[in-house]
Structure formats: C-alpha cells, structure tokens
Amino acid sequence: MPKVLIIEDDPQQLHLYVTAFSHREFVVEEAANGPEGLAKAANEKPDVILLDLLLPGMSGFEILERLKAKPETKDIPIVVMSNLTKKDVDQDALNKGAKIFLSKAEYVP
C-alpha cells in the first residue's frame, strides 16, 4: 500500500486529509510540526508528502528546503497546500521543489 505523510497542524484539516487518504487505501502518517515531519519523512520514507506552509516552529518552506536537501528524502514528491494567498507563494513553493501547489481556499471548504 502506498504511504502518505501529512504535515498539518490544523486538526480539522488533518482529519479531512486522513479520512480521504485512508479511504483510498493509503497508509497515513501524521506530523503536526516541522521537526516531527522531518523525522517521519526520514524514518518512514513515504511515497508522497502533503505539506502545509503555516506550521508552528518551522515554516513549510523551511521543511521543503530541508527535505529536498537530504539524499534520503529529496526524491519524495511533495504536494504543498496552503491558505497563503500572497503573490508568488505558489511559484516559490514550486521553485523550492514542490511537485504541486494547491490553495486550500480554492479546494477545501
């Protein structure tokens, strides 16, 4: 079964993602902050990472950069989802190595 790591601090968003991926037969790992997400990415070797940008203690951009800098995690596809609407946030995430950028405001009620 494919494995997804969801790095998200909002409990409601996390529940939504966990439910959606579980119903599609993914093994789901969760992390509520950057350090936990980095550790789980290195230890669990997920097939894909769903990453929020606004997290406590460490921004999603920093997590993205660190994941892409490490040989053991650099090839894991990362989908960034964020409420940030600031101009060029999506392009910044893609330039830092995200595979896809999705706006929560557009896709999640």
PDB file of C-alpha atoms in Angstrom:
ATOM      1  CA  MET A   1       0.000   0.000   0.000  1.00  0.00           C
ATOM      2  CA  PRO A   2       1.275   3.493  -0.757  1.00  0.00           C
ATOM      3  CA  LYS A   3       2.217   5.684   2.183  1.00  0.00           C
ATOM      4  CA  VAL A   4       1.472   9.397   2.630  1.00  0.00           C
ATOM      5  CA  LEU A   5       2.924  11.692   5.276  1.00  0.00           C
ATOM      6  CA  ILE A   6       0.652  14.613   6.136  1.00  0.00           C
ATOM      7  CA  ILE A   7       2.381  17.548   7.827  1.00  0.00           C
ATOM      8  CA  GLU A   8      -0.509  19.694   9.064  1.00  0.00           C
ATOM      9  CA  ASP A   9      -1.176  21.418  12.399  1.00  0.00           C
ATOM     10  CA  ASP A  10      -4.902  22.119  11.987  1.00  0.00           C
ATOM     11  CA  PRO A  11      -6.838  19.170  13.493  1.00  0.00           C
ATOM     12  CA  GLN A  12      -9.860  19.635  11.214  1.00  0.00           C
ATOM     13  CA  GLN A  13      -7.766  19.791   8.049  1.00  0.00           C
ATOM     14  CA  LEU A  14      -5.733  16.820   9.229  1.00  0.00           C
ATOM     15  CA  HIS A  15      -8.871  14.770   9.863  1.00  0.00           C
ATOM     16  CA  LEU A  16     -10.150  15.599   6.369  1.00  0.00           C
ATOM     17  CA  TYR A  17      -6.889  14.516   4.732  1.00  0.00           C
ATOM     18  CA  VAL A  18      -6.501  11.372   6.841  1.00  0.00           C
ATOM     19  CA  THR A  19     -10.051  10.313   6.012  1.00  0.00           C
ATOM     20  CA  ALA A  20      -9.618  10.969   2.291  1.00  0.00           C
ATOM     21  CA  PHE A  21      -6.321   9.087   2.005  1.00  0.00           C
ATOM     22  CA  SER A  22      -7.417   6.216   4.259  1.00  0.00           C
ATOM     23  CA  HIS A  23     -10.472   5.614   2.077  1.00  0.00           C
ATOM     24  CA  ARG A  24      -8.134   5.357  -0.894  1.00  0.00           C
ATOM     25  CA  GLU A  25      -6.118   2.667   0.882  1.00  0.00           C
ATOM     26  CA  PHE A  26      -3.055   4.748   1.744  1.00  0.00           C
ATOM     27  CA  VAL A  27      -1.065   4.119   4.882  1.00  0.00           C
ATOM     28  CA  VAL A  28      -1.228   7.514   6.578  1.00  0.00           C
ATOM     29  CA  GLU A  29       1.470   9.021   8.787  1.00  0.00           C
ATOM     30  CA  GLU A  30       0.835  12.339  10.549  1.00  0.00           C
ATOM     31  CA  ALA A  31       3.019  15.159  11.831  1.00  0.00           C
ATOM     32  CA  ALA A  32       1.797  18.365  13.481  1.00  0.00           C
ATOM     33  CA  ASN A  33       5.009  20.397  13.154  1.00  0.00           C
ATOM     34  CA  GLY A  34       8.221  20.701  11.187  1.00  0.00           C
ATOM     35  CA  PRO A  35      10.673  18.732  13.319  1.00  0.00           C
ATOM     36  CA  GLU A  36       8.218  15.848  13.635  1.00  0.00           C
ATOM     37  CA  GLY A  37       7.569  15.959   9.885  1.00  0.00           C
ATOM     38  CA  LEU A  38      11.265  15.907   9.020  1.00  0.00           C
ATOM     39  CA  ALA A  39      11.888  12.954  11.334  1.00  0.00           C
ATOM     40  CA  LYS A  40       8.932  10.971   9.989  1.00  0.00           C
ATOM     41  CA  ALA A  41       9.912  11.676   6.380  1.00  0.00           C
ATOM     42  CA  ALA A  42      13.406  10.290   7.021  1.00  0.00           C
ATOM     43  CA  ASN A  43      12.206   7.295   9.064  1.00  0.00           C
ATOM     44  CA  GLU A  44       9.016   6.321   7.232  1.00  0.00           C
ATOM     45  CA  LYS A  45      10.082   7.028   3.618  1.00  0.00           C
ATOM     46  CA  PRO A  46       6.565   7.934   2.418  1.00  0.00           C
ATOM     47  CA  ASP A  47       5.603   7.746  -1.245  1.00  0.00           C
ATOM     48  CA  VAL A  48       4.256  11.306  -1.094  1.00  0.00           C
ATOM     49  CA  ILE A  49       4.167  14.173   1.419  1.00  0.00           C
ATOM     50  CA  LEU A  50       1.272  16.589   1.869  1.00  0.00           C
ATOM     51  CA  LEU A  51       2.743  19.750   3.416  1.00  0.00           C
ATOM     52  CA  ASP A  52       1.106  22.816   4.917  1.00  0.00           C
ATOM     53  CA  LEU A  53       3.151  26.033   4.787  1.00  0.00           C
ATOM     54  CA  LEU A  54       1.920  27.642   8.015  1.00  0.00           C
ATOM     55  CA  LEU A  55       3.189  25.452  10.843  1.00  0.00           C
ATOM     56  CA  PRO A  56       4.373  26.098  14.400  1.00  0.00           C
ATOM     57  CA  GLY A  57       8.106  26.332  14.975  1.00  0.00           C
ATOM     58  CA  MET A  58       9.226  25.940  11.381  1.00  0.00           C
ATOM     59  CA  SER A  59       7.668  27.117   8.136  1.00  0.00           C
ATOM     60  CA  GLY A  60       6.636  24.723   5.426  1.00  0.00           C
ATOM     61  CA  PHE A  61       9.142  26.434   3.145  1.00  0.00           C
ATOM     62  CA  GLU A  62      11.966  25.521   5.529  1.00  0.00           C
ATOM     63  CA  ILE A  63      10.695  21.948   5.749  1.00  0.00           C
ATOM     64  CA  LEU A  64      10.504  21.767   1.960  1.00  0.00           C
ATOM     65  CA  GLU A  65      14.063  23.042   1.584  1.00  0.00           C
ATOM     66  CA  ARG A  66      15.409  20.611   4.191  1.00  0.00           C
ATOM     67  CA  LEU A  67      13.599  17.635   2.653  1.00  0.00           C
ATOM     68  CA  LYS A  68      14.930  18.461  -0.810  1.00  0.00           C
ATOM     69  CA  ALA A  69      18.480  18.915   0.555  1.00  0.00           C
ATOM     70  CA  LYS A  70      18.711  15.417   2.079  1.00  0.00           C
ATOM     71  CA  PRO A  71      19.570  12.464  -0.167  1.00  0.00           C
ATOM     72  CA  GLU A  72      17.122  10.166   1.656  1.00  0.00           C
ATOM     73  CA  THR A  73      14.129  12.487   1.130  1.00  0.00           C
ATOM     74  CA  LYS A  74      14.972  14.597  -1.935  1.00  0.00           C
ATOM     75  CA  ASP A  75      13.061  12.384  -4.380  1.00  0.00           C
ATOM     76  CA  ILE A  76       9.811  12.162  -2.398  1.00  0.00           C
ATOM     77  CA  PRO A  77       7.097  14.124  -4.238  1.00  0.00           C
ATOM     78  CA  ILE A  78       5.717  16.948  -2.078  1.00  0.00           C
ATOM     79  CA  VAL A  79       2.279  18.481  -2.512  1.00  0.00           C
ATOM     80  CA  VAL A  80       2.072  21.867  -0.811  1.00  0.00           C
ATOM     81  CA  MET A  81      -1.332  23.046   0.381  1.00  0.00           C
ATOM     82  CA  SER A  82      -1.754  26.433   1.981  1.00  0.00           C
ATOM     83  CA  ASN A  83      -4.151  29.225   2.877  1.00  0.00           C
ATOM     84  CA  LEU A  84      -1.466  31.734   1.926  1.00  0.00           C
ATOM     85  CA  THR A  85      -2.692  33.956  -0.856  1.00  0.00           C
ATOM     86  CA  LYS A  86       0.316  36.255  -1.076  1.00  0.00           C
ATOM     87  CA  LYS A  87       1.530  36.752  -4.637  1.00  0.00           C
ATOM     88  CA  ASP A  88       4.046  34.195  -5.886  1.00  0.00           C
ATOM     89  CA  VAL A  89       3.740  31.844  -2.872  1.00  0.00           C
ATOM     90  CA  ASP A  90       2.805  29.040  -5.243  1.00  0.00           C
ATOM     91  CA  GLN A  91       5.782  29.724  -7.507  1.00  0.00           C
ATOM     92  CA  ASP A  92       8.130  29.932  -4.502  1.00  0.00           C
ATOM     93  CA  ALA A  93       6.970  26.500  -3.346  1.00  0.00           C
ATOM     94  CA  LEU A  94       7.441  25.024  -6.820  1.00  0.00           C
ATOM     95  CA  ASN A  95      10.888  26.613  -7.136  1.00  0.00           C
ATOM     96  CA  LYS A  96      11.884  25.047  -3.811  1.00  0.00           C
ATOM     97  CA  GLY A  97      10.960  21.575  -5.065  1.00  0.00           C
ATOM     98  CA  ALA A  98       7.240  21.072  -4.505  1.00  0.00           C
ATOM     99  CA  LYS A  99       5.630  18.924  -7.175  1.00  0.00           C
ATOM    100  CA  ILE A 100       2.236  20.652  -6.894  1.00  0.00           C
ATOM    101  CA  PHE A 101       0.842  23.685  -5.062  1.00  0.00           C
ATOM    102  CA  LEU A 102      -2.837  23.708  -4.094  1.00  0.00           C
ATOM    103  CA  SER A 103      -4.665  26.559  -2.430  1.00  0.00           C
ATOM    104  CA  LYS A 104      -6.797  25.381   0.494  1.00  0.00           C
ATOM    105  CA  ALA A 105      -9.063  28.360  -0.081  1.00  0.00           C
ATOM    106  CA  GLU A 106      -9.925  27.036  -3.531  1.00  0.00           C
ATOM    107  CA  TYR A 107     -10.092  23.291  -2.861  1.00  0.00           C
ATOM    108  CA  VAL A 108     -11.129  22.817   0.747  1.00  0.00           C
ATOM    109  CA  PRO A 109     -14.375  24.285   2.101  1.00  0.00           C
TER     110      PRO A 109
END
